[in-house]
């Protein structure tokens, strides 16, 4: 037996990597090190169903205890990997222990971007971990008054929806740019989402940069805005985006540029070190830039890519990114890249809660689709894109005759 595979980060990417390695017949030792104390869990429910108690901690486990025993995956929880020695192929943990590896997989994920130098008065929260979610629930239960959500990205908006509809609180959404979801959705979907939040009774402030907090006795009581009156709030949740956890790789001299740089096999510039999930940056054929994909699909697919490579069956990763979000009782799903979209076609009755936005590039081929409560269409497009099929704009011009068969 060799020294096996050491995976740092025990969440969507790391756990899937361990599982996919065993599925691929990998029989060597697998050690999975995670800083979080909890048994690895799904993050998406944290902002959707967990904070309003529709699911329990047990319901959101990624794998049961039995998986780790049965598959001989040595899960080391509550420990941080502090130092990589690439020459010796070792990693030193926060408890002083040193582990050896043949293959090292960095699945260190990302963390919420904080306000300025991490200034966090009382009742100001971010949401990334189960511990964050538990703390938000405690604060919501212990307070009344307005909840301010700073940042109109998916996590912030899901929280806004849950807090407004399930906790019945007054909600103010504060967004610095001119529209919600500006990094991840088309203007068509942004506008629809904005209308749903306003219809549910939330106050929406666009083009409104936050400049700080007003506090009393160390606890927040208002968000200070640029050129506008302060927003009084007893709770503030920051959804300012994420930062990749690349410091461990940087310390080891592995190439990083706002993400650990990997190739199509998820290899870093060290042939024994791979990286997967939210912490990575890589090039894709569809768009003219290096991307970081912050979604479960990417974590899982890169994990499977690395497992196949380590197990001796390398297959390049060609992502068709997809994402979902549950807000205001609607399921939003996105597939593809919006970068090259120059025209769009709308199907269905979006205003009444079901429809799709299809986006086309300059060659009149579909490059992305956004659906609202339309999972069947989302799945058909995903399958077609994964099969590399071109979907020409003319197919979408007559709604009644939409044929997406691959
Ligand atoms: C509230 C919320 C809702 C979301 N909803 C959706 C959704 O609806 N759909 C979707 O596709 N995506 C969603 N996402 C994003 C999705 O959860 C992430 O893309 C996914 O978690 C990425 O998985 P990962 O394993 O790469 O990274 P992470 O989940 O960030 O896990 C990385 C792990 O590594 C650990 N770690 C980091 N450094 C070290 C170290 N040095 N030593 C040991 N351990 C370390 C961290 O503690 C962490 O547990 C959501 C995220 C959040 C927070």
JSON list of C-alpha atoms in Angstrom, two decimals, residues 10 14 21 137 172 185 269:
[
{"chain": "A", "resi": 10, "resn": "UNK", "atom": "CA", "xyz": [-14.65, 17.92, 3.80]},
{"chain": "A", "resi": 14, "resn": "UNK", "atom": "CA", "xyz": [-14.02, 16.73, -0.77]},
{"chain": "A", "resi": 21, "resn": "UNK", "atom": "CA", "xyz": [-12.48, 7.42, -5.71]},
{"chain": "A", "resi": 137, "resn": "UNK", "atom": "CA", "xyz": [-31.68, 31.54, 13.90]},
{"chain": "A", "resi": 172, "resn": "UNK", "atom": "CA", "xyz": [-34.65, 45.67, 3.46]},
{"chain": "A", "resi": 185, "resn": "UNK", "atom": "CA", "xyz": [-28.37, 36.26, -13.82]},
{"chain": "A", "resi": 269, "resn": "UNK", "atom": "CA", "xyz": [1.25, 23.08, -11.27]}
]
